[in-house]
PDB file of C-alpha atoms and ligand atoms in Angstrom:
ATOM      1  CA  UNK X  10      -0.212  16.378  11.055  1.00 77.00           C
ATOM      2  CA  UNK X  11      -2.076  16.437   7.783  1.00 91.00           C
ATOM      3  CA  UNK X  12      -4.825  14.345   6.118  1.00 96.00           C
ATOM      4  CA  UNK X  13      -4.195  13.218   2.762  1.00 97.00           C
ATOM      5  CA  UNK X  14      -6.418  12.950  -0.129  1.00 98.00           C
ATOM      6  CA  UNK X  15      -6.829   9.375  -2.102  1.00 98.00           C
ATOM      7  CA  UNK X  16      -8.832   8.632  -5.262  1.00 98.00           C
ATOM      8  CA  UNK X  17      -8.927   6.030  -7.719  1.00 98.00           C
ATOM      9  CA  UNK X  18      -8.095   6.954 -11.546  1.00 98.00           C
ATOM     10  CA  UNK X  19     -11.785   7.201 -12.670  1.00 98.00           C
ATOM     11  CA  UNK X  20     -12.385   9.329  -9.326  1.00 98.00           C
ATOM     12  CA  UNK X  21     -15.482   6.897  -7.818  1.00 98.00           C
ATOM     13  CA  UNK X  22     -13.578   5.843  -4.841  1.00 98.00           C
ATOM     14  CA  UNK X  23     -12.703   8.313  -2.582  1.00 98.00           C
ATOM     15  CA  UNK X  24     -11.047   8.852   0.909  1.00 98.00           C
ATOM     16  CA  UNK X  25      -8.298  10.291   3.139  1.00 98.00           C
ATOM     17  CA  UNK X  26      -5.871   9.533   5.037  1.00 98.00           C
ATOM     18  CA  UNK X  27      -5.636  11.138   8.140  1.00 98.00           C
ATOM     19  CA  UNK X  28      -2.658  11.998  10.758  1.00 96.00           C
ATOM     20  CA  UNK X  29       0.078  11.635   8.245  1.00 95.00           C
ATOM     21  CA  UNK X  30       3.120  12.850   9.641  1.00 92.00           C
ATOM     22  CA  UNK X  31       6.404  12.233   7.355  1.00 92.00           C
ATOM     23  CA  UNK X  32       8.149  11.543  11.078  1.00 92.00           C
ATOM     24  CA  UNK X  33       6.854   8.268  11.214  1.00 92.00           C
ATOM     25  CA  UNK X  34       9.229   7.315   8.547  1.00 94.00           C
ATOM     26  CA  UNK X  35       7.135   4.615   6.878  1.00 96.00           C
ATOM     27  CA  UNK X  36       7.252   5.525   3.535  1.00 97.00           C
ATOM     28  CA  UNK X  37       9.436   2.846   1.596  1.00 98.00           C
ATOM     29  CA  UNK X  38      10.021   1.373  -2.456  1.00 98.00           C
ATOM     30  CA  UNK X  39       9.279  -2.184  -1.790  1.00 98.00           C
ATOM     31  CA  UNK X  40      11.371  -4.077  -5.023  1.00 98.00           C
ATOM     32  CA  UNK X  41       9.471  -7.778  -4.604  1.00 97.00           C
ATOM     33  CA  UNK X  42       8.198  -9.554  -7.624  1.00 97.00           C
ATOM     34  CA  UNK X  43       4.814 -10.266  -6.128  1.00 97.00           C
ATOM     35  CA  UNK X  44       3.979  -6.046  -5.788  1.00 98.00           C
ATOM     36  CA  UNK X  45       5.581  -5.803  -9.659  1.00 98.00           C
ATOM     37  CA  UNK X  46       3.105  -8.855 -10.644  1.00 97.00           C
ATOM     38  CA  UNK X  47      -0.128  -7.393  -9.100  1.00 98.00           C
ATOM     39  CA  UNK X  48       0.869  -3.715 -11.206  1.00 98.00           C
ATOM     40  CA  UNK X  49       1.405  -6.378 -14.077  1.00 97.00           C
ATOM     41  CA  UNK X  50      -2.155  -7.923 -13.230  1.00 97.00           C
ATOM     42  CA  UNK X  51      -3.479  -4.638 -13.283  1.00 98.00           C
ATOM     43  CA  UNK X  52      -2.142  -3.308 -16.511  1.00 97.00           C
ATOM     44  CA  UNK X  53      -0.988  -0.684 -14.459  1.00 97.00           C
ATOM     45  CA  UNK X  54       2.870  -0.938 -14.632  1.00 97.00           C
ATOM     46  CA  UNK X  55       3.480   2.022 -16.680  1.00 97.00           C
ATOM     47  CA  UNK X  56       1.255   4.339 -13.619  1.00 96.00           C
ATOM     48  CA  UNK X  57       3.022   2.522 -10.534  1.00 98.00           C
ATOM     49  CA  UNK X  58       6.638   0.973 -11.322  1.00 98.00           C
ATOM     50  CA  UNK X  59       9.813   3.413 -11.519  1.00 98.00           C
ATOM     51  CA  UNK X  60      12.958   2.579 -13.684  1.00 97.00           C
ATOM     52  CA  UNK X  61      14.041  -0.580 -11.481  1.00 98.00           C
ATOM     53  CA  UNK X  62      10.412  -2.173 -10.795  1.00 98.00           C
ATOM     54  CA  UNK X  63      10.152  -0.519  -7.324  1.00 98.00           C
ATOM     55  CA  UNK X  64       6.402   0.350  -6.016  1.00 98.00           C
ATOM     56  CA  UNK X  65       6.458   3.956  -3.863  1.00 98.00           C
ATOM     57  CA  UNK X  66       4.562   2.750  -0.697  1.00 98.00           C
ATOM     58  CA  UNK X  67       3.423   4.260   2.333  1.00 98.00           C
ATOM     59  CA  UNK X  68       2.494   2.595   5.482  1.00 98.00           C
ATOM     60  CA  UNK X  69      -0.074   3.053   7.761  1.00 98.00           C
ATOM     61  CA  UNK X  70      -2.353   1.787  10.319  1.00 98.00           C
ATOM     62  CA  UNK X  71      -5.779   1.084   9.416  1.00 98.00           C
ATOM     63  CA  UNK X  72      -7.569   3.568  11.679  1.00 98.00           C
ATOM     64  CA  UNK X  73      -6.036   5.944   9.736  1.00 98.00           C
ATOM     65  CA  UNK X  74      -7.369   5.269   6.485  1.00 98.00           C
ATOM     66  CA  UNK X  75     -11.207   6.430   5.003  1.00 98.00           C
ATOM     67  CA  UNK X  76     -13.025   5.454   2.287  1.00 98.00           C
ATOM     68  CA  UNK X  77     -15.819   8.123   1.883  1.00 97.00           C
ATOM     69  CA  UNK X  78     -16.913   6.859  -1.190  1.00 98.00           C
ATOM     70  CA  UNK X  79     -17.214   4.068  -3.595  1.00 98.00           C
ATOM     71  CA  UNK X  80     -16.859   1.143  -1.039  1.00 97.00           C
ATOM     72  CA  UNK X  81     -18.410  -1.233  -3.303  1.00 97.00           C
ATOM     73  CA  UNK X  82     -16.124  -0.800  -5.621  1.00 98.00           C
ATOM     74  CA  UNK X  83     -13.272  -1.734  -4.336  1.00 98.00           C
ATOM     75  CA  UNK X  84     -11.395  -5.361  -5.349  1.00 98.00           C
ATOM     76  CA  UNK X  85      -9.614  -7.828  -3.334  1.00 98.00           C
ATOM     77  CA  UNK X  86      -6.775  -9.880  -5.415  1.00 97.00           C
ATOM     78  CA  UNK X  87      -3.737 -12.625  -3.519  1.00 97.00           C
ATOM     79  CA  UNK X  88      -1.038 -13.871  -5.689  1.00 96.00           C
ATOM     80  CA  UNK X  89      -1.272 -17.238  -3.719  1.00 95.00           C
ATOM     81  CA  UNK X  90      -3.405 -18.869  -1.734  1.00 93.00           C
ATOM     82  CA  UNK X  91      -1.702 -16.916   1.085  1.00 93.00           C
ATOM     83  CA  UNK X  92      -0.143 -14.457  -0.225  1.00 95.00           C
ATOM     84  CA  UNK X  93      -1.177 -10.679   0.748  1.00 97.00           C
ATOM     85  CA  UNK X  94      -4.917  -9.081   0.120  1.00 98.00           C
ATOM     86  CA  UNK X  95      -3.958  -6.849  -2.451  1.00 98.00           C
ATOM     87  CA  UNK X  96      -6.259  -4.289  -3.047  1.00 98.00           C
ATOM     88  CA  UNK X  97      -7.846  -2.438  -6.287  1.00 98.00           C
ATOM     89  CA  UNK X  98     -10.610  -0.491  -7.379  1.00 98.00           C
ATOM     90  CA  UNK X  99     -12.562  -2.297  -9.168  1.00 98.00           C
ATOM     91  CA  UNK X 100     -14.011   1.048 -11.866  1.00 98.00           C
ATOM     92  CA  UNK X 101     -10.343   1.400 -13.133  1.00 98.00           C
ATOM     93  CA  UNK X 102      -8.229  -1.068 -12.200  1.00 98.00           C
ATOM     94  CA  UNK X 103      -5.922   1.804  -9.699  1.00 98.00           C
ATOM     95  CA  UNK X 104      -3.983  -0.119  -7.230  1.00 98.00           C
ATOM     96  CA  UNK X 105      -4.743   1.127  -3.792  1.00 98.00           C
ATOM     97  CA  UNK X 106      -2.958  -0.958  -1.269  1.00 98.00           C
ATOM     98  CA  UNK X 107      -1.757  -3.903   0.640  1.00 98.00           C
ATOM     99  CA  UNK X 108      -2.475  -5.964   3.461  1.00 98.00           C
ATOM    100  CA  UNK X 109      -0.982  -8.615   5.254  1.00 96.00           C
ATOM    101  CA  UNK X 110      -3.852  -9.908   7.004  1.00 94.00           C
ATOM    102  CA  UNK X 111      -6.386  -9.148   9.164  1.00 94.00           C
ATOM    103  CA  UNK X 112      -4.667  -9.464  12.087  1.00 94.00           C
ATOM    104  CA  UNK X 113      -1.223  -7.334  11.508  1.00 96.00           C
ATOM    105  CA  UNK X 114      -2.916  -3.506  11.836  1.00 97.00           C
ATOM    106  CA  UNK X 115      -0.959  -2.419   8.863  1.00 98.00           C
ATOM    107  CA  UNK X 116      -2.179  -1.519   5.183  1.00 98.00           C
ATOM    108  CA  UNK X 117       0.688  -0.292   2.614  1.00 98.00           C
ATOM    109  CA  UNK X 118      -0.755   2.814   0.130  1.00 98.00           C
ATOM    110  CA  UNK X 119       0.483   2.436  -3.141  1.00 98.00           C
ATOM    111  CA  UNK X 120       0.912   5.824  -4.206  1.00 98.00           C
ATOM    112  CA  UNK X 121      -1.217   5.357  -7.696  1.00 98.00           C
ATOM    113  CA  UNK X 122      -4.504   5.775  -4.771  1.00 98.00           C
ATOM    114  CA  UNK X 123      -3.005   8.919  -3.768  1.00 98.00           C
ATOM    115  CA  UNK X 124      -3.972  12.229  -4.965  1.00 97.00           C
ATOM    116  CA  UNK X 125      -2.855  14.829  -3.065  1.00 97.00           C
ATOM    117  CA  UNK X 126      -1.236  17.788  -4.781  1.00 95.00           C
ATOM    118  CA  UNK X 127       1.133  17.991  -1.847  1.00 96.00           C
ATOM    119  CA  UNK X 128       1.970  14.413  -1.568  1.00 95.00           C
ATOM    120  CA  UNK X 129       5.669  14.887  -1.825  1.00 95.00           C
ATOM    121  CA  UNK X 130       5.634  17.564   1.776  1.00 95.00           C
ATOM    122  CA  UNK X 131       2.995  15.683   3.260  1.00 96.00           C
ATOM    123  CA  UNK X 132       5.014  12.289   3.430  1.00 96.00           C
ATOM    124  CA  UNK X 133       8.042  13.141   3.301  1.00 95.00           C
ATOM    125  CA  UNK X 134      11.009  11.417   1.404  1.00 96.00           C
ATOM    126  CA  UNK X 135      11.600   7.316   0.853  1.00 97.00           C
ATOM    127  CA  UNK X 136      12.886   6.350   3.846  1.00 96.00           C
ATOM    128  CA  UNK X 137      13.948   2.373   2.960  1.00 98.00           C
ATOM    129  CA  UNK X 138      14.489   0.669  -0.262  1.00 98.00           C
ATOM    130  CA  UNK X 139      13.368  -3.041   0.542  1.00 97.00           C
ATOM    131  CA  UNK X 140      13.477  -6.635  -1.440  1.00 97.00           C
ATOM    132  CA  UNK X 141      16.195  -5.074  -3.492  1.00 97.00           C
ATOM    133  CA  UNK X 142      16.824  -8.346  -4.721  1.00 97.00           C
ATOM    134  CA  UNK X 143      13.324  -8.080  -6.865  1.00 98.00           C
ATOM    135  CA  UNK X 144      14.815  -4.786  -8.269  1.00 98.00           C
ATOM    136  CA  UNK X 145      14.515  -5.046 -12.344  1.00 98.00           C
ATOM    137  CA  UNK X 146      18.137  -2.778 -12.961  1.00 97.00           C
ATOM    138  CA  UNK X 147      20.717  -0.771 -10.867  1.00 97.00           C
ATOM    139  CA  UNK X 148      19.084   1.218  -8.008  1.00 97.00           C
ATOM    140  CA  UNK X 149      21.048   4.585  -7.991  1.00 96.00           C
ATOM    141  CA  UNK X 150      23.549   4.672  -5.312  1.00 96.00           C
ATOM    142  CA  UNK X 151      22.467   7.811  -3.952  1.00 96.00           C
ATOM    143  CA  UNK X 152      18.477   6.332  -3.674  1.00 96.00           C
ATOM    144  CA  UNK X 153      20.045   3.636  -1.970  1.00 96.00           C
ATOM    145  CA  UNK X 154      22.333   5.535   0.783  1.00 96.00           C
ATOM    146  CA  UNK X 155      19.425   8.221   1.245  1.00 96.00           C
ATOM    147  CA  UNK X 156      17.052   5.229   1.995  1.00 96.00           C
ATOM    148  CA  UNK X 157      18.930   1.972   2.958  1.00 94.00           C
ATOM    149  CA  UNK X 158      17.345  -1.899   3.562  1.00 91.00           C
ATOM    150  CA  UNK X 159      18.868  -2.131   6.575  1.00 92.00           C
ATOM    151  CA  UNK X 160      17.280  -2.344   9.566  1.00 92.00           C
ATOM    152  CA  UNK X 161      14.015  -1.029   7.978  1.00 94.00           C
ATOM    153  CA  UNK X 162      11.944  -4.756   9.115  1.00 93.00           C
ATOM    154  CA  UNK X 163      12.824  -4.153  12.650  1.00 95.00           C
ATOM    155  CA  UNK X 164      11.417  -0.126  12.489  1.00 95.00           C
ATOM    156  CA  UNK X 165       8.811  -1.473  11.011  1.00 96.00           C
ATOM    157  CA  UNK X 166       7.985  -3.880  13.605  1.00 96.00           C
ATOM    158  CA  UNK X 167       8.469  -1.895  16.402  1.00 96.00           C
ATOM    159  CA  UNK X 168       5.765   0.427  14.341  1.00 96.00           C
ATOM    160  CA  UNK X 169       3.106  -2.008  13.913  1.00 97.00           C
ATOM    161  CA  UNK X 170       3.482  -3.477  17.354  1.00 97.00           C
ATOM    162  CA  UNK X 171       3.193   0.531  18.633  1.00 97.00           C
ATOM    163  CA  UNK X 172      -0.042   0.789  16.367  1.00 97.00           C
ATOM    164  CA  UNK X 173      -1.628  -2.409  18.006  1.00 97.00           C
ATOM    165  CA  UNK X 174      -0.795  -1.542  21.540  1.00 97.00           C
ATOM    166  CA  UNK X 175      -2.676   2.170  20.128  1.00 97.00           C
ATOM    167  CA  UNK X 176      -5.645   0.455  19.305  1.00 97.00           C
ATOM    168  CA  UNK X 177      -4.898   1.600  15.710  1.00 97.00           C
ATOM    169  CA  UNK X 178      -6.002  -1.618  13.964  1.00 96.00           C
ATOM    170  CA  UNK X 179      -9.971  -0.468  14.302  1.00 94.00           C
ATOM    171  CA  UNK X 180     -11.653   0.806  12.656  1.00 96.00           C
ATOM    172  CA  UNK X 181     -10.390  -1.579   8.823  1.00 97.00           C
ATOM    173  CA  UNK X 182     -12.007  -0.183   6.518  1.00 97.00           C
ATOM    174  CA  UNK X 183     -11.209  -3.520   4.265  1.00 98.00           C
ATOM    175  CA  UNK X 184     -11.953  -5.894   6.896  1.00 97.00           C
ATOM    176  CA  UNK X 185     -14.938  -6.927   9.168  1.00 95.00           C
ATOM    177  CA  UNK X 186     -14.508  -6.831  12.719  1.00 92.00           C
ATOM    178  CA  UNK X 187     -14.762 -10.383  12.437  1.00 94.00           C
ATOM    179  CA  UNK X 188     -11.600 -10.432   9.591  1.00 95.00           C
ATOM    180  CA  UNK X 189     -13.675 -11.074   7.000  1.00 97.00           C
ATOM    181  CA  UNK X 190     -12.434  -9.427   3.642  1.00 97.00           C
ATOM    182  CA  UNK X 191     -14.363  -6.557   2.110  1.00 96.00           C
ATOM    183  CA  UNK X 192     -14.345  -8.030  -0.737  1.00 97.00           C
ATOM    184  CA  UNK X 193     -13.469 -11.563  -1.675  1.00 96.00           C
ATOM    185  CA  UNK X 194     -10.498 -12.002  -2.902  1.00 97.00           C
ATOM    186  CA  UNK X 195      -9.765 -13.535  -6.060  1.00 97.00           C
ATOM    187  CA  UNK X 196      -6.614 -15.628  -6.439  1.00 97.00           C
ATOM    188  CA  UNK X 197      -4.594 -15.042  -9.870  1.00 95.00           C
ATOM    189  CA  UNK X 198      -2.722 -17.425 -11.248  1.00 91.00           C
ATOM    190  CA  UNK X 199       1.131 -16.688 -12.644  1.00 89.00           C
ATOM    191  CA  UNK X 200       0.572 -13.693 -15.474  1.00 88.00           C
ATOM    192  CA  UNK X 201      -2.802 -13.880 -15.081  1.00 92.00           C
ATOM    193  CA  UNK X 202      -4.346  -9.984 -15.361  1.00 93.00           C
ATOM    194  CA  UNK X 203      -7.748  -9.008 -14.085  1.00 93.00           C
TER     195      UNK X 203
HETATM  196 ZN1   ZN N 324     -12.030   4.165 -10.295  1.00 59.62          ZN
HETATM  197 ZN1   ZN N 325       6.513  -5.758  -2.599  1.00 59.62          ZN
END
């Protein structure tokens, strides 16, 4: 198992990742609107989206995630009043990640906050293609076969229930023990940018 290294754009946040292991198989494209709006919000669609709107995500529990530097920096954004706590740093606008909530012990990368060199070997390849529907054009067949929809919510699931039981939701770096947000977030309105 590897640690991986993560840095905004301008380089003042900093952290790792640590215990990646490409057999957990959480590394997915998520195709929704909402992660294609918040790249949108950031100006940042050019960095993060590939040919069909798709954001290269990988999923982990928040025990495994570090930020060693630049805490203060980082942003808190929702689409909706209850929409996820979609993260950024603050310095350069780099989208870092997602969260459900508090609760669910689950925070998805976005790979614009990673900076490893061996990225590619240390996670492994896609492993689901989900919210096709959002998809902006034709997903290549082969993308799709190598990393289908199906069944991927249920994995995933089974995954976060595995990092609860684990004990894998503490230490959040983005939330309070008490669930309280980092940072506050700020709610955007439709094509709003930050
Ligand atoms: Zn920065
Ligand atoms: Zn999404």
């Amino acid at each position: 198992m590897d640690n991986l290294v993560l840095q905004c754009g301008c380089g003042q946040i900093k952290g790792r990742a640590i215990k990646i292991n490409p057999a957990d198989r959480t590394r997915v494209i998520c195709y929704c609107k909402d992660c294609q709006a918040f790249a949108h919000a950031l100006k940042a669609s050019a960095q993060v989206l590939d040919e069909q709107g798709g954001t290269d995500i990988y999923q982990l529990p928040p025990a495994r995630l570090q930020i060693n530097q630049g805490l203060e920096q980082i942003r808190c954004l929702r689409l909706s009043e209850k929409g996820l706590y979609r993260w950024y740093a603050g310095c350069c606008n780099t989208p870092i990640g997602n969260t459900l909530s508090p609760r669910v012990p689950m925070i998805g990368l976005i790979h614009s906050f990673i900076f490893d060199p061996e990225r590619e070997a240390k996670l492994g390849p896609v492993r689901a293609c989900v919210n096709l529907r959002g998809a902006t054009g034709q997903i290549p067949k082969s993308r799709l076969d190598a990393a289908p929809a199906s069944g991927y919510i249920g994995k995933i699931m089974l995954k976060i229930l595995g990092w609860k039981l684990g004990g894998l939701g503490r230490p959040n770096p983005l939330f309070s023990a008490k669930g309280e947000p980092l940072a506050s977030p700020r709610i955007l309105r439709p094509g709003e940018t930050v």
